[in-house]
Short mmCIF file of C-alpha atoms (C1' of nucleotides) in Angstrom, two decimals:
data_model
loop_
_atom_site.label_atom_id
_atom_site.label_comp_id
_atom_site.label_asym_id
_atom_site.label_seq_id
_atom_site.Cartn_x
_atom_site.Cartn_y
_atom_site.Cartn_z
CA MET A 32 -23.75 -14.76 0.71
CA PRO A 33 -27.16 -13.12 0.32
CA GLY A 34 -27.62 -10.83 -2.66
CA LEU A 35 -24.64 -12.33 -4.42
CA PRO A 36 -24.50 -15.09 -7.04
CA ASP A 37 -24.59 -18.63 -5.67
CA ALA A 38 -21.19 -19.56 -7.06
CA VAL A 39 -19.35 -16.98 -4.94
CA VAL A 40 -16.88 -18.68 -2.61
CA PRO A 41 -16.48 -17.11 0.82
CA VAL A 42 -12.95 -16.29 1.94
CA ALA A 43 -11.45 -15.09 5.18
CA LEU A 44 -9.71 -11.74 4.94
CA ALA A 45 -6.53 -11.10 6.91
CA ALA A 46 -4.46 -7.96 7.31
CA ASP A 47 -0.76 -8.71 7.72
CA LEU A 48 1.99 -6.26 8.52
CA VAL A 49 5.55 -5.78 7.40
CA VAL A 50 6.74 -3.46 10.17
CA LEU A 51 10.24 -2.20 9.51
CA THR A 52 12.52 -0.22 11.78
CA LEU A 53 16.20 0.40 12.33
CA VAL A 54 17.96 -1.26 15.24
CA ASP A 55 21.59 -0.25 15.67
CA GLY A 56 21.60 1.15 12.18
CA SER A 57 20.36 -1.96 10.43
CA LEU A 58 17.00 -2.95 9.06
CA HIS A 59 14.76 -5.14 11.23
CA VAL A 60 11.27 -6.53 10.84
CA LEU A 61 8.70 -7.14 13.54
CA ALA A 62 7.83 -10.81 13.96
CA VAL A 63 5.69 -12.86 16.32
CA ARG A 64 6.25 -16.46 17.22
CA ARG A 65 3.20 -18.52 16.40
CA ALA A 66 1.56 -20.16 19.43
CA GLU A 67 -0.89 -22.23 17.38
CA ALA A 68 -1.03 -24.55 14.42
CA PRO A 69 -0.27 -24.28 11.61
CA PHE A 70 3.43 -23.37 11.65
CA ILE A 71 3.43 -23.51 15.44
CA GLY A 72 6.65 -22.15 16.88
CA ARG A 73 7.65 -20.40 13.66
CA TRP A 74 8.18 -16.69 13.27
CA ALA A 75 5.45 -14.93 11.34
CA LEU A 76 4.53 -11.41 10.37
CA PRO A 77 2.05 -9.84 12.77
CA GLY A 78 -1.49 -9.69 11.54
CA GLY A 79 -5.01 -10.87 12.07
CA PHE A 80 -8.40 -11.24 10.56
CA VAL A 81 -10.41 -8.28 9.40
CA ARG A 82 -13.46 -7.80 11.59
CA GLU A 83 -17.02 -7.00 10.75
CA GLY A 84 -17.49 -3.48 9.41
CA GLU A 85 -13.74 -2.96 9.15
CA SER A 86 -11.62 -2.26 6.08
CA ALA A 87 -8.27 -3.97 5.68
CA GLN A 88 -6.60 -0.61 6.30
CA ARG A 89 -8.39 -0.16 9.61
CA ALA A 90 -7.62 -3.72 10.61
CA ALA A 91 -3.94 -3.07 9.89
CA GLU A 92 -4.00 0.08 12.00
CA ARG A 93 -5.61 -1.83 14.84
CA GLU A 94 -3.10 -4.68 14.65
CA LEU A 95 -0.24 -2.23 14.53
CA ALA A 96 -1.47 -0.43 17.63
CA GLU A 97 -2.04 -3.72 19.46
CA GLU A 98 1.37 -5.05 18.55
CA THR A 99 3.54 -2.02 19.05
CA GLY A 100 1.52 0.38 21.17
CA LEU A 101 2.50 3.09 18.72
CA GLY A 102 -0.50 5.08 17.68
CA SER A 103 0.46 7.68 15.18
CA ARG A 104 4.08 8.50 14.29
CA VAL A 105 3.98 5.50 11.98
CA HIS A 106 3.80 5.36 8.24
CA LEU A 107 1.29 2.78 7.03
CA GLU A 108 0.44 1.91 3.45
CA GLN A 109 -1.05 -1.00 1.59
CA LEU A 110 1.53 -3.29 0.06
CA ALA A 111 -0.23 -6.01 -1.93
CA SER A 112 -2.69 -8.86 -1.56
CA TYR A 113 -1.89 -12.54 -1.54
CA SER A 114 -4.62 -14.92 -2.57
CA ASP A 115 -3.02 -18.19 -3.59
CA PRO A 116 -5.65 -20.80 -2.58
CA ALA A 117 -2.96 -22.94 -0.96
CA ARG A 118 -1.25 -20.21 1.03
CA ASP A 119 -2.99 -21.17 4.27
CA PRO A 120 -3.61 -24.85 5.04
CA ARG A 121 -6.63 -23.97 7.17
CA GLY A 122 -8.62 -22.81 4.19
CA ARG A 123 -9.26 -19.88 1.94
CA VAL A 124 -7.45 -16.97 3.60
CA VAL A 125 -6.63 -13.89 1.57
CA SER A 126 -4.10 -11.52 3.08
CA VAL A 127 -3.93 -7.82 2.41
CA ALA A 128 -0.35 -7.02 3.38
CA HIS A 129 0.60 -3.58 4.64
CA LEU A 130 3.93 -1.86 5.03
CA ALA A 131 4.63 0.08 8.21
CA LEU A 132 7.72 2.05 9.13
CA VAL A 133 8.39 3.00 12.72
CA PRO A 134 11.11 5.22 14.17
CA ALA A 135 14.44 3.69 15.04
CA ASP A 136 14.71 2.15 18.48
CA ASP A 137 11.13 3.08 19.30
CA ALA A 138 8.94 0.40 20.75
CA PRO A 139 11.52 -2.16 21.75
CA PRO A 140 10.02 -5.65 21.76
CA GLU A 141 10.15 -5.91 25.55
CA ALA A 142 7.84 -2.93 25.79
CA MET A 143 5.35 -4.44 23.43
CA ARG A 144 2.02 -5.51 24.64
CA ALA A 145 2.04 -9.27 24.66
CA GLY A 146 -1.69 -9.11 24.35
CA GLY A 147 -3.74 -11.28 22.09
CA ASP A 148 -2.34 -14.54 20.84
CA ALA A 149 1.23 -13.35 20.36
CA ALA A 150 3.44 -15.46 22.55
CA GLU A 151 6.69 -13.72 21.72
CA VAL A 152 7.52 -10.62 19.72
CA ALA A 153 10.90 -9.61 18.34
CA TRP A 154 12.72 -7.48 15.81
CA LEU A 155 14.43 -9.86 13.40
CA PRO A 156 17.34 -8.58 11.33
CA VAL A 157 16.63 -8.33 7.61
CA THR A 158 19.37 -9.49 5.27
CA ASP A 159 20.44 -7.70 2.11
CA ASP A 160 18.18 -9.88 -0.01
CA GLY A 161 15.16 -9.01 2.10
CA SER A 162 14.85 -12.19 4.11
CA THR A 163 15.34 -13.37 7.68
CA ALA A 164 17.76 -15.91 9.09
CA GLU A 165 14.96 -18.16 10.31
CA PRO A 166 12.19 -19.13 7.89
CA LEU A 167 8.82 -17.42 8.22
CA ALA A 168 5.40 -19.05 8.33
CA PHE A 169 3.00 -19.18 5.39
CA ASP A 170 4.15 -17.08 2.42
CA HIS A 171 5.46 -14.40 4.74
CA ALA A 172 8.99 -14.56 3.34
CA ARG A 173 7.61 -13.46 0.01
CA ILE A 174 5.56 -10.71 1.61
CA LEU A 175 8.59 -9.49 3.54
CA ARG A 176 10.67 -9.40 0.39
CA ASP A 177 8.02 -7.37 -1.39
CA GLY A 178 7.83 -4.98 1.56
CA VAL A 179 11.57 -4.43 1.78
CA GLU A 180 11.75 -3.87 -1.95
CA ARG A 181 8.94 -1.34 -1.77
CA ALA A 182 10.64 0.53 1.06
CA ARG A 183 13.96 0.61 -0.78
CA ALA A 184 12.37 1.87 -3.95
CA LYS A 185 10.29 4.53 -2.26
CA LEU A 186 13.24 6.04 -0.43
CA GLU A 187 14.47 7.36 -3.75
CA TYR A 188 11.61 9.56 -4.68
CA SER A 189 9.48 9.97 -1.56
CA ALA A 190 9.73 11.50 1.87
CA LEU A 191 9.47 8.03 3.37
CA ALA A 192 12.87 7.99 5.06
CA ALA A 193 11.70 10.44 7.70
CA ALA A 194 9.25 7.78 8.89
CA PHE A 195 12.25 5.93 10.37
CA CYS A 196 13.22 9.02 12.38
CA GLU A 197 11.83 10.71 15.45
CA GLU A 198 9.55 13.68 15.07
CA GLU A 199 12.58 15.97 15.01
CA PHE A 200 15.73 14.69 13.39
CA THR A 201 19.06 15.80 12.00
CA VAL A 202 20.26 15.51 8.43
CA GLY A 203 22.80 12.97 9.60
CA GLU A 204 20.15 10.77 11.13
CA LEU A 205 18.18 10.90 7.91
CA ARG A 206 21.25 9.97 5.93
CA ARG A 207 21.91 6.97 8.15
CA VAL A 208 18.43 5.73 7.24
CA TYR A 209 19.44 5.61 3.60
CA ASP A 210 22.75 4.00 4.51
CA ALA A 211 20.97 1.28 6.48
CA VAL A 212 18.09 0.54 4.14
CA TRP A 213 20.18 0.58 0.98
CA GLY A 214 23.34 -0.86 2.49
CA VAL A 215 25.48 1.96 1.14
CA ARG A 216 27.44 4.93 2.45
CA LEU A 217 26.24 8.18 0.96
CA ASP A 218 28.51 11.23 0.98
CA ALA A 219 27.40 13.25 4.00
CA ARG A 220 28.21 16.61 2.40
CA ASN A 221 26.37 16.12 -0.85
CA PHE A 222 23.45 14.48 0.93
CA HIS A 223 23.15 17.49 3.19
CA ARG A 224 23.03 19.87 0.27
CA LYS A 225 20.51 17.77 -1.58
CA VAL A 226 17.93 17.31 1.15
CA THR A 227 18.17 20.83 2.52
CA GLY A 228 17.84 22.11 -1.03
CA ALA A 229 14.70 20.11 -1.91
CA ARG A 230 11.79 22.46 -1.42
CA GLY A 231 9.13 21.31 1.04
CA PHE A 232 11.06 18.25 2.12
CA LEU A 233 12.51 19.47 5.41
CA ASP A 234 11.07 22.03 7.82
CA PRO A 235 13.80 23.62 9.94
CA VAL A 236 12.86 23.64 13.61
CA GLY A 237 15.44 26.28 14.48
CA THR A 238 17.08 24.45 17.35
CA THR A 239 20.10 22.20 17.35
CA THR A 240 21.20 19.03 19.07
CA THR A 241 24.49 17.37 19.90
CA ARG A 242 23.02 13.93 20.51
CA ASP A 243 24.99 12.49 17.62
CA GLY A 244 28.29 13.95 18.89
CA GLY A 245 30.43 16.49 17.16
CA ARG A 246 29.26 19.89 16.10
CA PRO A 247 25.64 20.72 16.93
CA ALA A 248 23.28 19.76 14.12
CA ALA A 249 20.17 21.62 13.07
CA LEU A 250 16.90 19.85 13.76
CA PHE A 251 14.21 19.37 11.13
CA ARG A 252 10.71 18.00 10.83
CA ARG A 253 9.10 16.43 7.78
CA GLY A 254 8.06 19.09 5.35
CA PRO A 255 4.80 19.17 3.42
CA ALA A 256 6.22 17.54 0.28
CA SER A 257 5.49 13.85 -0.04
CA THR A 258 7.56 13.34 -3.14
CA LEU A 259 11.18 14.27 -3.50
CA ASN A 260 12.40 16.17 -6.52
CA PRO A 261 15.10 15.64 -7.58
CA PRO A 262 15.23 12.13 -6.11
CA ILE A 263 18.01 10.77 -3.96
CA THR A 264 19.73 8.40 -6.35
CA ARG A 265 20.97 5.05 -5.21
CA PRO A 266 24.62 4.62 -6.15
CA PRO A 267 24.98 2.21 -9.11
CA GLU A 268 26.00 -1.34 -8.27
CA PRO A 269 29.55 -2.11 -9.30
CA ASP A 270 29.54 -4.23 -12.47
CA MET B 69 -15.07 -21.31 8.15
CA PRO B 70 -13.72 -24.62 9.47
CA GLY B 71 -10.29 -24.53 11.06
CA LEU B 72 -10.46 -20.78 11.55
CA PRO B 73 -11.54 -18.77 14.60
CA ASP B 74 -15.29 -18.30 15.02
CA ALA B 75 -15.14 -14.53 14.75
CA VAL B 76 -13.81 -14.58 11.19
CA VAL B 77 -16.25 -12.86 8.85
CA PRO B 78 -16.57 -14.36 5.37
CA VAL B 79 -16.17 -12.02 2.43
CA ALA B 80 -16.63 -12.38 -1.31
CA LEU B 81 -13.48 -11.82 -3.34
CA ALA B 82 -13.69 -10.07 -6.67
CA ALA B 83 -11.00 -9.40 -9.27
CA ASP B 84 -11.56 -6.16 -11.14
CA LEU B 85 -9.62 -4.86 -14.10
CA VAL B 86 -8.37 -1.48 -15.21
CA VAL B 87 -7.65 -2.27 -18.86
CA LEU B 88 -5.94 0.62 -20.59
CA THR B 89 -5.19 1.05 -24.26
CA LEU B 90 -4.60 3.82 -26.77
CA VAL B 91 -7.35 4.69 -29.24
CA ASP B 92 -6.38 7.33 -31.79
CA GLY B 93 -3.45 8.31 -29.63
CA SER B 94 -5.36 8.90 -26.43
CA LEU B 95 -5.82 6.85 -23.31
CA HIS B 96 -8.97 4.74 -23.00
CA VAL B 97 -10.27 2.32 -20.41
CA LEU B 98 -12.35 -0.79 -20.96
CA ALA B 99 -15.81 -0.57 -19.40
CA VAL B 100 -18.91 -2.73 -19.33
CA ARG B 101 -22.44 -1.50 -18.88
CA ARG B 102 -24.05 -3.17 -15.91
CA ALA B 103 -27.08 -5.26 -16.75
CA GLU B 104 -28.06 -5.94 -13.14
CA ALA B 105 -28.60 -4.15 -9.85
CA PRO B 106 -26.89 -2.47 -8.18
CA PHE B 107 -25.84 0.42 -10.43
CA ILE B 108 -27.87 -1.05 -13.28
CA GLY B 109 -27.15 0.73 -16.55
CA ARG B 110 -23.95 2.36 -15.27
CA TRP B 111 -20.51 1.82 -16.70
CA ALA B 112 -18.25 -0.31 -14.54
CA LEU B 113 -14.80 -1.81 -14.74
CA PRO B 114 -14.83 -5.39 -15.99
CA GLY B 115 -14.37 -7.99 -13.32
CA GLY B 116 -15.91 -10.89 -11.53
CA PHE B 117 -15.76 -13.10 -8.51
CA VAL B 118 -12.77 -15.27 -7.78
CA ARG B 119 -13.68 -18.93 -8.14
CA GLU B 120 -12.86 -21.92 -6.05
CA GLY B 121 -9.20 -22.88 -6.19
CA GLU B 122 -8.33 -19.71 -8.06
CA SER B 123 -6.03 -16.87 -7.06
CA ALA B 124 -7.03 -13.28 -7.72
CA GLN B 125 -4.31 -13.11 -10.37
CA ARG B 126 -5.71 -16.13 -12.20
CA ALA B 127 -9.23 -14.76 -11.95
CA ALA B 128 -8.03 -11.50 -13.47
CA GLU B 129 -6.34 -13.37 -16.32
CA ARG B 130 -9.54 -15.31 -16.94
CA GLU B 131 -11.71 -12.20 -16.92
CA LEU B 132 -9.32 -10.43 -19.24
CA ALA B 133 -9.40 -13.28 -21.72
CA GLU B 134 -13.19 -13.48 -21.53
CA GLU B 135 -13.62 -9.77 -22.01
CA THR B 136 -11.05 -9.04 -24.67
CA GLY B 137 -10.22 -12.36 -26.27
CA LEU B 138 -6.60 -11.38 -25.94
CA GLY B 139 -4.59 -14.17 -24.43
CA SER B 140 -1.02 -13.15 -24.02
CA ARG B 141 0.41 -9.93 -25.45
CA VAL B 142 -1.04 -8.17 -22.45
CA HIS B 143 0.69 -6.80 -19.42
CA LEU B 144 -1.14 -7.67 -16.21
CA GLU B 145 -0.17 -6.71 -12.68
CA GLN B 146 -1.86 -6.34 -9.35
CA LEU B 147 -2.87 -2.79 -8.55
CA ALA B 148 -4.37 -2.67 -5.06
CA SER B 149 -7.21 -4.06 -2.99
CA TYR B 150 -10.33 -2.24 -1.93
CA SER B 151 -12.09 -3.45 1.17
CA ASP B 152 -14.28 -0.65 2.47
CA PRO B 153 -17.22 -2.51 4.03
CA ALA B 154 -19.68 -0.18 2.31
CA ARG B 155 -18.19 -0.35 -1.17
CA ASP B 156 -20.78 -2.86 -2.40
CA PRO B 157 -24.39 -2.56 -1.23
CA ARG B 158 -24.90 -6.28 -1.72
CA GLY B 159 -22.59 -7.16 1.11
CA ARG B 160 -18.99 -7.72 2.00
CA VAL B 161 -17.15 -7.72 -1.33
CA VAL B 162 -13.42 -7.15 -1.42
CA SER B 163 -11.93 -6.30 -4.78
CA VAL B 164 -8.38 -7.03 -5.84
CA ALA B 165 -7.90 -4.59 -8.68
CA HIS B 166 -5.49 -5.33 -11.50
CA LEU B 167 -3.93 -3.15 -14.13
CA ALA B 168 -3.79 -4.42 -17.71
CA LEU B 169 -2.29 -2.73 -20.74
CA VAL B 170 -3.22 -3.87 -24.22
CA PRO B 171 -1.77 -2.80 -27.56
CA ALA B 172 -3.25 0.21 -29.28
CA ASP B 173 -6.25 -0.44 -31.47
CA ASP B 174 -6.16 -4.15 -30.67
CA ALA B 175 -9.38 -5.79 -29.67
CA PRO B 176 -11.89 -3.15 -30.68
CA PRO B 177 -15.03 -3.39 -28.55
CA GLU B 178 -17.13 -4.72 -31.42
CA ALA B 179 -14.85 -7.71 -31.66
CA MET B 180 -15.16 -8.46 -27.98
CA ARG B 181 -16.99 -11.51 -26.85
CA ALA B 182 -20.22 -10.31 -25.39
CA GLY B 183 -20.24 -13.48 -23.33
CA GLY B 184 -21.16 -13.64 -19.69
CA ASP B 185 -23.24 -10.94 -18.14
CA ALA B 186 -21.69 -8.03 -20.00
CA ALA B 187 -24.43 -6.35 -21.99
CA GLU B 188 -22.26 -3.75 -23.64
CA VAL B 189 -18.52 -3.19 -23.76
CA ALA B 190 -16.69 -0.04 -24.77
CA TRP B 191 -13.45 1.87 -24.60
CA LEU B 192 -14.17 5.04 -22.64
CA PRO B 193 -11.80 8.00 -23.00
CA VAL B 194 -9.78 8.77 -19.88
CA THR B 195 -9.40 12.44 -18.99
CA ASP B 196 -6.20 14.06 -17.79
CA ASP B 197 -7.20 13.63 -14.16
CA GLY B 198 -7.76 9.91 -14.64
CA SER B 199 -11.53 9.84 -14.76
CA THR B 200 -14.28 9.20 -17.29
CA ALA B 201 -17.00 11.52 -18.57
CA GLU B 202 -19.77 9.31 -17.21
CA PRO B 203 -19.62 8.17 -13.59
CA LEU B 204 -18.59 4.62 -12.85
CA ALA B 205 -20.31 2.13 -10.56
CA PHE B 206 -19.14 1.26 -7.05
CA ASP B 207 -15.75 2.79 -6.17
CA HIS B 208 -14.50 2.17 -9.68
CA ALA B 209 -13.66 5.82 -10.30
CA ARG B 210 -11.18 5.63 -7.49
CA ILE B 211 -9.75 2.36 -8.79
CA LEU B 212 -9.41 3.82 -12.27
CA ARG B 213 -7.61 6.86 -10.91
CA ASP B 214 -5.17 4.64 -9.03
CA GLY B 215 -4.59 2.57 -12.15
CA VAL B 216 -3.92 5.53 -14.40
CA GLU B 217 -1.58 7.01 -11.84
CA ARG B 218 0.30 3.72 -11.59
CA ALA B 219 0.63 3.48 -15.35
CA ARG B 220 1.89 7.04 -15.62
CA ALA B 221 4.42 6.54 -12.89
CA LYS B 222 5.71 3.23 -14.20
CA LEU B 223 6.35 4.57 -17.68
CA GLU B 224 9.23 6.56 -16.24
CA TYR B 225 11.36 3.76 -14.96
CA SER B 226 9.99 0.56 -16.48
CA ALA B 227 9.63 -1.08 -19.86
CA LEU B 228 5.85 -0.80 -19.52
CA ALA B 229 5.27 1.46 -22.51
CA ALA B 230 6.00 -1.35 -24.93
CA ALA B 231 2.90 -3.12 -23.58
CA PHE B 232 0.84 -0.55 -25.50
CA CYS B 233 2.59 -1.46 -28.74
CA GLU B 234 2.41 -4.39 -31.10
CA GLU B 235 4.97 -7.15 -30.85
CA GLU B 236 7.23 -5.23 -33.22
CA PHE B 237 7.20 -1.47 -33.02
CA THR B 238 9.17 1.60 -34.02
CA VAL B 239 10.77 4.14 -31.73
CA GLY B 240 8.24 6.69 -32.92
CA GLU B 241 5.33 4.46 -31.93
CA LEU B 242 6.84 4.00 -28.51
CA ARG B 243 7.29 7.73 -28.12
CA ARG B 244 3.67 8.37 -29.00
CA VAL B 245 2.72 6.11 -26.08
CA TYR B 246 4.51 8.46 -23.72
CA ASP B 247 2.94 11.46 -25.43
CA ALA B 248 -0.54 10.00 -25.00
CA VAL B 249 -0.27 8.68 -21.46
CA TRP B 250 1.51 11.71 -20.08
CA GLY B 251 -0.21 14.26 -22.26
CA VAL B 252 3.08 15.79 -23.40
CA ARG B 253 5.18 16.00 -26.55
CA LEU B 254 8.62 14.55 -26.07
CA ASP B 255 11.46 15.53 -28.38
CA ALA B 256 11.65 12.76 -30.96
CA ARG B 257 15.42 13.04 -31.39
CA ASN B 258 16.41 12.90 -27.76
CA PHE B 259 13.87 10.17 -27.08
CA HIS B 260 15.35 8.09 -29.85
CA ARG B 261 18.83 8.38 -28.44
CA LYS B 262 17.67 7.60 -24.94
CA VAL B 263 15.69 4.43 -25.61
CA THR B 264 18.09 2.99 -28.17
CA GLY B 265 20.93 3.72 -25.76
CA ALA B 266 19.35 1.98 -22.76
CA ARG B 267 20.90 -1.46 -22.61
CA GLY B 268 18.45 -4.37 -22.74
CA PHE B 269 15.43 -2.17 -23.34
CA LEU B 270 15.00 -2.60 -27.08
CA ASP B 271 15.90 -5.60 -29.24
CA PRO B 272 16.48 -4.58 -32.87
CA VAL B 273 14.59 -6.83 -35.26
CA GLY B 274 16.71 -5.78 -38.22
CA THR B 275 13.86 -4.90 -40.56
CA THR B 276 12.19 -1.58 -41.18
CA THR B 277 8.71 -0.30 -41.84
CA THR B 278 7.20 2.76 -43.44
CA ARG B 279 3.76 2.32 -41.85
CA ASP B 280 4.14 5.60 -39.99
CA GLY B 281 5.05 7.51 -43.18
CA GLY B 282 8.31 9.25 -43.90
CA ARG B 283 11.67 7.59 -43.80
CA PRO B 284 11.65 3.87 -42.98
CA ALA B 285 11.96 3.21 -39.26
CA ALA B 286 13.80 0.34 -37.65
CA LEU B 287 11.61 -2.22 -35.88
CA PHE B 288 12.25 -3.36 -32.34
CA ARG B 289 10.89 -5.83 -29.83
CA ARG B 290 10.89 -5.52 -26.05
CA GLY B 291 14.31 -6.30 -24.69
CA PRO B 292 15.04 -8.37 -21.61
CA ALA B 293 15.32 -5.39 -19.26
CA SER B 294 12.22 -4.72 -17.19
CA THR B 295 13.51 -1.54 -15.62
CA LEU B 296 14.80 1.43 -17.50
CA ASN B 297 18.02 3.07 -16.50
CA PRO B 298 18.33 6.00 -16.81
CA PRO B 299 14.57 6.64 -16.63
CA ILE B 300 12.56 8.62 -19.15
CA THR B 301 11.84 11.79 -17.22
CA ARG B 302 8.49 13.43 -17.41
CA PRO B 303 8.82 17.11 -18.30
CA PRO B 304 8.21 19.29 -15.23
CA GLU B 305 4.78 20.90 -14.97
CA PRO B 306 4.84 24.61 -15.59
CA ASP B 307 4.51 26.48 -12.30
"C1'" DC C 114 10.08 18.55 -55.65
"C1'" DC C 115 7.84 18.60 -51.12
"C1'" DA C 116 6.17 16.85 -46.78
"C1'" DA C 117 6.91 13.81 -43.21
"C1'" DA C 118 9.14 10.98 -40.15
"C1'" DA C 119 13.82 8.82 -38.81
"C1'" DG C 120 18.09 9.40 -37.21
"C1'" DT C 121 22.93 11.85 -36.04
"C1'" DG C 122 25.97 15.74 -34.36
"C1'" DT C 123 26.84 19.43 -31.49
"C1'" DT C 124 26.61 22.69 -27.96
"C1'" DG C 125 25.53 24.79 -23.58
"C1'" DC C 126 23.78 24.44 -19.12
"C1'" DG C 127 22.53 22.51 -14.78
"C1'" DA C 128 22.98 18.76 -11.69
"C1'" DT C 129 26.12 15.67 -9.49
"C1'" DT C 130 30.32 14.01 -7.71
"C1'" DA C 131 34.50 14.05 -5.26
"C1'" DC C 132 37.01 16.29 -2.29
"C1'" DA C 133 39.32 20.38 0.27
"C1'" DC C 134 38.27 22.98 3.87
"C1'" DC C 135 36.22 25.25 7.98
"C1'" DC C 136 32.98 25.04 12.28
"C1'" DA C 137 31.43 23.79 16.92
"C1'" DT C 138 31.01 20.73 20.27
"C1'" DG C 139 32.51 16.90 24.08
"C1'" DG C 140 36.08 14.67 26.31
"C1'" DC D 297 43.97 19.75 21.66
"C1'" DC D 298 41.96 16.25 19.26
"C1'" DA D 299 38.28 13.32 17.64
"C1'" DT D 300 33.77 13.60 15.82
"C1'" DG D 301 30.21 14.84 13.17
"C1'" DG D 302 28.10 19.26 10.79
"C1'" DG D 303 28.21 22.24 7.12
"C1'" DT D 304 30.13 25.23 2.85
"C1'" DG D 305 32.99 25.99 -1.38
"C1'" DT D 306 34.62 24.52 -5.71
"C1'" DA D 307 36.35 22.31 -9.86
"C1'" DA D 308 35.78 18.39 -13.06
"C1'" DT D 309 32.42 15.78 -15.09
"C1'" DC D 310 28.10 13.77 -16.71
"C1'" DG D 311 23.62 13.85 -18.48
"C1'" DC D 312 20.43 16.02 -20.93
"C1'" DA D 313 17.57 19.53 -23.41
"C1'" DA D 314 17.60 22.16 -27.45
"C1'" DC D 315 18.14 22.45 -32.05
"C1'" DA D 316 20.72 22.32 -36.69
"C1'" DC D 317 21.20 19.06 -39.99
"C1'" DT D 318 21.12 14.81 -42.99
"C1'" DT D 319 18.53 10.58 -44.64
"C1'" DT D 320 14.88 8.03 -46.91
"C1'" DT D 321 10.62 7.16 -48.01
"C1'" DG D 322 5.48 8.37 -50.27
"C1'" DG D 323 2.82 11.34 -53.08
#
DNA sequence: CCAAAAGTGTTGCGATTACACCCATGG
DNA sequence: CCATGGGTGTAATCGCAACACTTTTGG
């Protein structure tokens, strides 16, 4: 490494993705089946190595586009980095994990580009404790848990929930995001009042839809506010 | 990089530190004056390269001990990673930034080990917008801002504030942490009720102290709870 | 005695909950 | 006409900010 001290050890930098969505009203994570050693045949989080001249953020955006075909309409943020020297048997690989949220039932796995080295792509259901039924490769179970926890926490005080919805959505659809991610059932009436009352959170479109059945519901877009005040509070766990 | 694809670009991994403390009741950050190019003579966040067989977390712990002499008694958590290819003119250096909080008026800079390459070490005052009077090297201003923001946010719902206090502290001392970090003046009476009422947050020691003047105050230690429910709410900004 | 900081009691208000009730559609 | 989801009204309650007041020290 020219210009740097001799003792500096080179590492490979990877950008991995925790891509969450809702399938049939429950939380799912995007996974690829590994076609190569190590962990061949195991499910893993999508990701890849950061290229020359690329930041981890840009690499994550690129991987996300490659894997899902979705360009924008996705929320993407850095989650954390994982640098345990033993986390990858091939050598010193440091992963910058990112959290992505994509709209419900968008980008079904069949429609995904099977490009690159991904042999098989699927939405795996996420359990209440933030894990999958089948074990994940590397330390990806840990990364997934951190991602799910982050998503759950941020729903409370941020406008993140709308990232799971289409561009235009109803209050009911938004509420079902909270129900699914938190595993609760919020009161539809109070939820309605709360989110429509929070300034800057929802932009009324003016039109209505009956796609959810029942009485026509007003359509909204995400408003300019990124934080939600007062927050939507998660119901306390029963003691 | 043996065992890895040819296209993988090697990067140097650094662990940088945002070390915050209170000096005379106001927020300060630990900085070192750079003795080498690039940015020679500028203040920078303390940090260094991750060594062989070391995780970024361990490297941060090592740097923190080297720089402050403080072993435990410090809160340390990962903040975020910075991987812009142009962030270091020497080459591809990715920084995993960490946030550390040390007790008020502990480890004054004079007492710090001037070991390693640090020519000069100081606590720099942090302004309300999370920056320093003098510019910092690299992208460290950005990292500092992110660290201060994280600290401010986590005070609300976590037991983080106690990290700024000695092992045993009074409710008043804890309140002054909030006052300093948030730049507000909380009501001493309501604050007292709130923190002593939160289960698991404070462990009463049983003894008292008059070191803050006035009536003797009960001493507490950090309780087992890491999250604070209900949270301490930051007073709303005046519109 | 006075100043200063620690604690306790009380009161009023605003947010939240729990639910009754009405609305507008599709089948 | 009924099931379904959308939306509004309202009363009981909870949490909390505001502040009066008492306690216990040092000087």
